Coordinates of N, CA and C in Angstrom, one line a residue:
T1 N 4.9 -9.0 4.0 CA 6.1 -8.2 3.4 C 6.2 -8.5 2.0
I2 N 6.1 -7.7 1.2 CA 6.3 -7.5 -0.2 C 7.7 -7.2 -0.5
T3 N 8.6 -8.0 -1.0 CA 10.0 -7.6 -1.4 C 10.4 -7.4 -2.6
D4 N 9.6 -7.6 -3.5 CA 9.8 -7.4 -5.0 C 8.9 -6.6 -5.7
F5 N 8.2 -5.5 -5.2 CA 7.1 -4.8 -5.6 C 7.8 -3.8 -6.6
T6 N 7.3 -3.7 -7.9 CA 7.8 -2.9 -8.9 C 6.8 -2.0 -9.3
I7 N 6.8 -0.8 -9.1 CA 5.9 0.3 -9.5 C 5.9 0.3 -10.9
G8 N 4.6 0.4 -11.4 CA 4.4 0.3 -12.9 C 4.1 -1.0 -13.2
E9 N 4.4 -1.9 -12.6 CA 4.1 -3.2 -12.9 C 3.3 -4.1 -12.0
D10 N 3.4 -4.0 -11.0 CA 2.7 -4.8 -9.8 C 1.5 -4.1 -9.2
I11 N 0.5 -4.8 -9.0 CA -0.7 -4.2 -8.2 C -0.8 -4.8 -7.0
V12 N -1.2 -4.2 -5.9 CA -1.5 -4.6 -4.6 C -3.1 -4.9 -4.5
K13 N -3.7 -6.1 -4.4 CA -5.0 -6.2 -4.4 C -5.3 -6.1 -2.9
L14 N -6.2 -5.0 -2.7 CA -6.8 -4.8 -1.5 C -8.4 -5.0 -1.2
T15 N -8.8 -5.8 -2.3 CA -10.4 -6.2 -2.3 C -10.9 -6.8 -0.9
D16 N -10.2 -7.5 -0.2 CA -10.6 -7.9 1.0 C -10.7 -6.9 2.2
L17 N -10.1 -5.8 1.7 CA -9.9 -4.8 2.9 C -10.9 -3.6 2.4
S18 N -11.7 -3.8 1.5 CA -12.6 -2.6 1.0 C -13.4 -2.0 2.0
N19 N -13.7 -2.6 2.9 CA -14.3 -2.2 4.1 C -13.6 -1.1 5.0
I20 N -12.2 -1.5 5.0 CA -11.3 -0.8 5.9 C -10.6 0.4 5.0
I21 N -10.1 0.0 3.9 CA -9.4 1.1 3.0 C -10.3 1.2 1.8
T22 N -10.9 2.4 1.6 CA -11.9 2.6 0.7 C -11.3 3.2 -0.7
S23 N -10.3 3.8 -0.5 CA -9.8 4.3 -2.0 C -8.2 4.6 -1.6
F24 N -7.6 5.1 -2.7 CA -6.1 5.6 -2.7 C -6.1 6.8 -1.8
G25 N -6.8 7.6 -1.9 CA -6.9 8.8 -1.1 C -6.8 8.4 0.6
D26 N -7.7 7.5 0.8 CA -8.0 7.0 2.1 C -6.7 6.4 2.5
L27 N -6.1 5.6 1.7 CA -4.9 4.7 1.9 C -3.9 5.7 2.3
K28 N -3.6 6.9 1.4 CA -2.2 7.6 1.8 C -2.7 8.4 3.1
K29 N -3.8 8.9 3.2 CA -4.1 9.8 4.4 C -4.4 9.1 5.8
H30 N -4.9 7.8 5.7 CA -5.1 7.0 6.9 C -4.3 5.6 7.2
H31 N -3.6 5.2 6.1 CA -3.3 3.9 6.4 C -1.8 3.6 6.1
A32 N -1.3 4.6 5.1 CA 0.1 4.3 4.8 C 1.2 5.3 5.4
T33 N 2.3 5.0 5.5 CA 3.4 5.6 6.1 C 4.6 5.1 5.6
D34 N 5.6 5.9 5.3 CA 7.0 5.7 5.1 C 7.7 5.4 6.5
V35 N 8.5 4.2 6.6 CA 9.1 3.7 7.7 C 10.5 3.4 7.1
G36 N 11.5 4.2 7.4 CA 12.7 4.0 6.8 C 12.8 4.0 5.2
S37 N 13.1 2.9 4.7 CA 13.1 2.8 3.2 C 11.9 2.0 2.7
N38 N 10.9 1.8 3.5 CA 9.7 0.9 3.2 C 8.4 1.8 3.5
V39 N 7.4 1.3 2.8 CA 6.2 1.9 2.9 C 5.4 0.8 3.7
E40 N 4.6 1.1 4.9 CA 3.8 0.3 5.8 C 2.4 0.6 5.7
I41 N 1.5 -0.4 5.4 CA 0.1 0.0 5.2 C -0.6 -0.8 6.3
D42 N -1.4 0.1 7.2 CA -2.2 -0.5 8.2 C -3.2 -0.9 7.8
A43 N -3.5 -2.4 7.8 CA -4.7 -3.1 7.3 C -5.8 -3.3 8.3
G44 N -5.6 -2.9 9.5 CA -6.6 -3.2 10.6 C -6.2 -4.2 11.0
G45 N -6.7 -4.5 12.5 CA -6.6 -5.6 13.4 C -5.2 -6.2 13.6
G46 N -4.3 -5.1 13.5 CA -2.9 -5.3 13.9 C -2.2 -5.9 12.5
D47 N -2.7 -6.1 11.3 CA -2.1 -6.6 10.1 C -1.5 -5.3 9.5
I48 N -0.4 -5.5 9.1 CA 0.5 -4.5 8.3 C 1.0 -5.1 7.1
I49 N 0.8 -4.3 5.9 CA 1.5 -4.7 4.6 C 2.7 -4.0 4.6
V50 N 3.8 -4.6 4.2 CA 5.1 -3.9 4.0 C 5.6 -3.9 2.5
L51 N 5.7 -2.8 2.0 CA 6.6 -2.8 0.6 C 7.8 -2.4 0.8
R52 N 8.7 -3.2 0.5 CA 10.0 -3.0 1.0 C 10.8 -2.0 -0.3
N53 N 11.6 -1.2 0.2 CA 12.4 -0.4 -0.6 C 11.3 0.5 -1.6
I54 N 10.3 0.8 -1.1 CA 9.4 1.7 -1.8 C 9.2 3.0 -1.1
D55 N 9.1 4.3 -1.8 CA 8.8 5.3 -1.2 C 7.2 5.9 -1.5
L56 N 6.5 6.0 -0.5 CA 5.0 6.4 -0.5 C 4.8 7.4 -1.6
R57 N 5.5 8.3 -1.9 CA 5.3 9.6 -2.6 C 5.5 9.0 -4.1
D58 N 6.0 7.9 -4.3 CA 6.1 7.1 -5.8 C 5.1 6.2 -6.1
L59 N 4.1 5.9 -5.2 CA 2.8 5.1 -5.3 C 1.8 6.0 -6.1
S60 N 0.9 5.3 -6.8 CA -0.2 5.9 -7.2 C -1.4 5.0 -7.2
A61 N -2.6 5.4 -7.6 CA -3.6 4.6 -7.6 C -3.6 3.4 -8.3
A62 N -2.8 3.7 -9.4 CA -2.6 2.5 -10.3 C -2.0 1.2 -9.7
S63 N -1.4 1.6 -8.5 CA -0.6 0.6 -7.8 C -1.5 -0.4 -6.9
F64 N -2.8 -0.1 -6.9 CA -3.7 -0.9 -6.0 C -4.9 -0.9 -6.8
D65 N -5.6 -2.2 -6.2 CA -6.9 -2.6 -6.8 C -7.8 -2.6 -5.4
F66 N -8.7 -1.9 -5.4 CA -9.7 -1.7 -4.3 C -11.0 -2.5 -4.4
S67 N -11.3 -3.1 -5.9 CA -12.5 -3.4 -6.3 C -12.5 -5.0 -6.0

């Protein structure tokens, strides 16, 4: 759970998940959902990344590092 993520300042590094989440489009379409006031990202294998108090529509590719 990430409690202090700031859009435009912070980046979620998903480099270890590049075989599961391949791009921002893939993330939004297949892995990320709004749950209450949070975004939950299904990282596979039962692992979930939670961005607290973030709305999925406010995120962009600049918020993530896939390389």
